[in-house]
Coordinates of C-alpha atoms in Angstrom, one line a residue:
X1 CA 10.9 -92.0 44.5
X2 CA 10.2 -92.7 40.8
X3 CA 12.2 -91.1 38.4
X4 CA 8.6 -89.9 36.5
X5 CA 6.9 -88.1 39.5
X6 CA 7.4 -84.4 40.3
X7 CA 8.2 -83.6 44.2
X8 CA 4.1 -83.2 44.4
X9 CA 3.8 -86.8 43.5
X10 CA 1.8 -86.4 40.4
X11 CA 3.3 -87.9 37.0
X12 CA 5.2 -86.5 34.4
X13 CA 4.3 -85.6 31.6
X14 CA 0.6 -84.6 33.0
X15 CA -2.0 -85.2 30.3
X16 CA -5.3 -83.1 30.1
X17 CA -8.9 -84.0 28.9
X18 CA -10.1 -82.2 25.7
X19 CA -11.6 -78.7 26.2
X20 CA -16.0 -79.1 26.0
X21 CA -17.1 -78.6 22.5
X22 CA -18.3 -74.8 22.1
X23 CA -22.1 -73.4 22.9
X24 CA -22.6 -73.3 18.5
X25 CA -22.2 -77.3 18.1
X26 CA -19.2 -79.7 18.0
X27 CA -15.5 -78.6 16.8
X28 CA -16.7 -75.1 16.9
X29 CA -13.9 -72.8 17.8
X30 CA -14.9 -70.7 21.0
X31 CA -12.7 -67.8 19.3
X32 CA -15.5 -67.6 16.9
X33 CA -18.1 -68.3 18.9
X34 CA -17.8 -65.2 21.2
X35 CA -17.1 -63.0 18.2
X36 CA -20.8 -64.0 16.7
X37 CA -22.4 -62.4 19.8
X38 CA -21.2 -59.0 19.9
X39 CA -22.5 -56.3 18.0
X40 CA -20.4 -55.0 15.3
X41 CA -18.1 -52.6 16.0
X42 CA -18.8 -49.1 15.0
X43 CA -16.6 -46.4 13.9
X44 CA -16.4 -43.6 16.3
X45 CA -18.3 -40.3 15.5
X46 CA -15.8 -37.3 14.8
X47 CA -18.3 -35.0 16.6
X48 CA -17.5 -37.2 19.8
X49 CA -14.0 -37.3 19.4
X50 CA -14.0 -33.6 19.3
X51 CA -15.8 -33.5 22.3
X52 CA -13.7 -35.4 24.1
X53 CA -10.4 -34.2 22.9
X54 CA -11.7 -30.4 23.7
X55 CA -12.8 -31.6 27.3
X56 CA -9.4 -32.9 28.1
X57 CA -7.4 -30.0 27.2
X58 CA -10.2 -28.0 29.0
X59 CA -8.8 -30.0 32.2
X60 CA -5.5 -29.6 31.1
X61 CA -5.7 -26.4 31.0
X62 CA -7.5 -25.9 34.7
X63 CA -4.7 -28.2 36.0
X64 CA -2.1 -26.0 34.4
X65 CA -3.8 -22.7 35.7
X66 CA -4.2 -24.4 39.3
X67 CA -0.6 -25.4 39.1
X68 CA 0.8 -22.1 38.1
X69 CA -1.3 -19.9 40.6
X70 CA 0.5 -22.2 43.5
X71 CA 4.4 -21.7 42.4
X72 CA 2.6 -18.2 42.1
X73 CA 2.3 -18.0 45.5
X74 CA 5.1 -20.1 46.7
X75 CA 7.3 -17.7 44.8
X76 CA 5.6 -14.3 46.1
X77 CA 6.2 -16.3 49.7
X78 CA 10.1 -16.6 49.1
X79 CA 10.1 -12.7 47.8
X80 CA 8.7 -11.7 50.6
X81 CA 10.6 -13.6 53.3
X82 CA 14.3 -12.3 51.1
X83 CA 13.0 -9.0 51.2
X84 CA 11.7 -9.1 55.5
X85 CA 13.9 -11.9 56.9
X86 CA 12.1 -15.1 58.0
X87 CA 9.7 -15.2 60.7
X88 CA 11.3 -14.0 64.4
X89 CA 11.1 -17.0 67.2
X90 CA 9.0 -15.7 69.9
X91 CA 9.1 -16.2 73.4
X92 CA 5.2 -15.3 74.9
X93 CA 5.8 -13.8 78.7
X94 CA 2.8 -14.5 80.6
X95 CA 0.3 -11.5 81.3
X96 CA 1.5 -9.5 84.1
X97 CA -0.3 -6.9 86.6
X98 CA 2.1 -4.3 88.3
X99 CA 0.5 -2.3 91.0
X100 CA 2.2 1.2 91.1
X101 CA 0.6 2.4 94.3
X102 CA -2.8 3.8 95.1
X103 CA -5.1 2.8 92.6
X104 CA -3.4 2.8 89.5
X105 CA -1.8 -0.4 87.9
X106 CA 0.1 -1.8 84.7
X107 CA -1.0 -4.2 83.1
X108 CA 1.3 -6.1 80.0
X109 CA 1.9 -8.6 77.4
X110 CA 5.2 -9.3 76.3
X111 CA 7.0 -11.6 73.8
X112 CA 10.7 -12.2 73.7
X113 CA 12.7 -12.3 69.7
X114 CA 14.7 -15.2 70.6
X115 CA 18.5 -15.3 69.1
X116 CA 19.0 -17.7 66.4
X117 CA 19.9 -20.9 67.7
X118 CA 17.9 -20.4 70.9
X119 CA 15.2 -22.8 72.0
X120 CA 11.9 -20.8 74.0
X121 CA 12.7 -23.6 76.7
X122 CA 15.3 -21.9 77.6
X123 CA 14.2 -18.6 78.6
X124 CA 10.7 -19.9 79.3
X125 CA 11.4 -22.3 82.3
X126 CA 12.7 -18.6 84.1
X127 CA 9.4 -17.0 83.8
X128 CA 8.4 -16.8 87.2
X129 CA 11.6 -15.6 88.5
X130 CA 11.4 -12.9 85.0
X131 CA 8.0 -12.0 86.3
X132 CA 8.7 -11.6 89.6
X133 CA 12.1 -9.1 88.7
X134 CA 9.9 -6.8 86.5
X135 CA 7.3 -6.9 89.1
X136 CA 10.3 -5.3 91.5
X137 CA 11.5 -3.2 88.9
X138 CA 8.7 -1.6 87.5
X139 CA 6.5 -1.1 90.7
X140 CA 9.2 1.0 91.5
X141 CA 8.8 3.0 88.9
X142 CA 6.6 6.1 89.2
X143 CA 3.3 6.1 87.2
X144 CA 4.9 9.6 84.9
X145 CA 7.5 7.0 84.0
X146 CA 5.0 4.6 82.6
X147 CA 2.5 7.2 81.1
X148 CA 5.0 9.7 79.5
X149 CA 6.8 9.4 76.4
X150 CA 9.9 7.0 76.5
X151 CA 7.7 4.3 78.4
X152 CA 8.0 1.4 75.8
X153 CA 12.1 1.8 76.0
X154 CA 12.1 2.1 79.3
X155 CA 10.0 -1.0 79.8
X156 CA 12.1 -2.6 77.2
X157 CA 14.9 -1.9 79.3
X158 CA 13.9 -2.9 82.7
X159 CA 12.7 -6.8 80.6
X160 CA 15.9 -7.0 78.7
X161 CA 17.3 -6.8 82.6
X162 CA 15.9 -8.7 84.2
X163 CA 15.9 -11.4 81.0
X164 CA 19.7 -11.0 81.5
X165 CA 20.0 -11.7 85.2
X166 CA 17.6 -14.3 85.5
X167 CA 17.9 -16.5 82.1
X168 CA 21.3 -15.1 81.0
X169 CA 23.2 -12.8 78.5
X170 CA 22.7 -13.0 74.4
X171 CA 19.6 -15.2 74.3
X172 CA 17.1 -12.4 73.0
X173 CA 17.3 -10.0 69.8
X174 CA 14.7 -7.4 70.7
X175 CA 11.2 -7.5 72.8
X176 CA 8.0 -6.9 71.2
X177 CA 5.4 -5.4 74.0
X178 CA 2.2 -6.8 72.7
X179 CA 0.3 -5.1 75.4
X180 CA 0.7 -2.1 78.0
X181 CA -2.2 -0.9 79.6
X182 CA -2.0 1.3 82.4
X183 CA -4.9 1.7 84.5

C-alpha cells in the first residue's frame, strides 16, 4: 500500500474544485448575496411584545392553577386515608339462596375484610365448601332468627364459622353483609 493513500484508497491530501461563482456575477461572496434578498429586518412592535409576554404568563398561570388543584387533591386523598385507614381487601362471597322451610327463603351477599397480608385466593378457592356450610347452618335457623333484631350478628357469626372451619383461623378482620333479603 502506498504510504499517501488513506485505507479507502483515495490520496492524501485530497484536493477540491473551487466553489461556482455566486447567482450576482463572478467573485461575488454568497454570504452577501443571500443577505441582498431578504427584507430588512424590522424592529419588533412593543404592543406585540406585550401581547405575547401577557399570553405566556396567562399559561403560566393556568398551568400553575392546574398543578396546584392536583397536589390539592392528592393531599385531601392522603388526609383522608390517615384519618379512615386505607381501603379494606375484600373477599366477594357469591350470592346465596337459603331455603328456611315452606315458602320463605334468605337470600345474601357477602364480602369477607381480609387480614393484612392475606391474598383473596386463599379464602376464595373454599367458596363452595363456605357456601355449602352456611347453607347448613342457617337453614337451620328459624325464620324469627333471621327477621328479628340480632340477625346481622348472628349471620356474621354463623360466616365467620364456617370461614374458620373450611378456609382456616385469622384470615378475615370483619364481614360486611352487602345483602340480606329475606323473602
Amino acid at each position: 500500500m502506498a504510504p499517501n493513500r488513506t485505507l479507502h484508497g483515495t490520496p492524501y491530501p485530497v484536493s477540491y474544485p473551487a466553489p461556482p461563482p455566486g447567482p450576482l456575477g463572478h467573485g461575488a461572496d454568497p454570504l452577501d448575496a443571500r443577505a441582498s434578498h431578504h427584507a430588512p429586518a424590522e424592529q419588533a412592535h412593543p404592543t406585540r411584545l406585550l401581547i405575547v409576554v401577557l399570553v405566556a404568563l396567562a399559561t403560566l398561570a393556568g398551568l400553575a392553577y392546574a398543578g396546584g388543584i392536583a397536589v390539592d387533591r392528592i393531599l385531601e386523598q392522603r388526609r383522608i386515608e390517615a384519618r379512615m385507614g386505607p381501603k379494606p381487601r375484600l373477599a366477594q362471597l357469591p350470592a346465596i339462596e337459603v331455603p328456611l322451610g315452606g315458602l320463605r327463603a334468605v337470600e345474601m351477599q357477602v364480602s369477607l375484610v381480609l387480614a393484612p397480608k392475606v391474598e383473596a385466593d386463599r379464602v376464595l378457592r373454599y367458596q363452595d365448601r363456605i357456601a355449602d356450610r352456611l347453607f347448613q347452618t342457617v337453614s337451620q335457623a328459624g325464620t324469627e332468627t333471621l327477621t328479628g333484631t340480632g340477625s346481622a350478628d348472628f349471620l356474621k357469626a354463623r360466616i365467620k364459622d364456617a370461614v374458620n372451619r373450611e378456609a382456616g383461623t385469622g384470615l378475615i378482620l370483619d364481614i360486611y353483609i352487602e345483602r340480606m333479603v329475606v323473602k
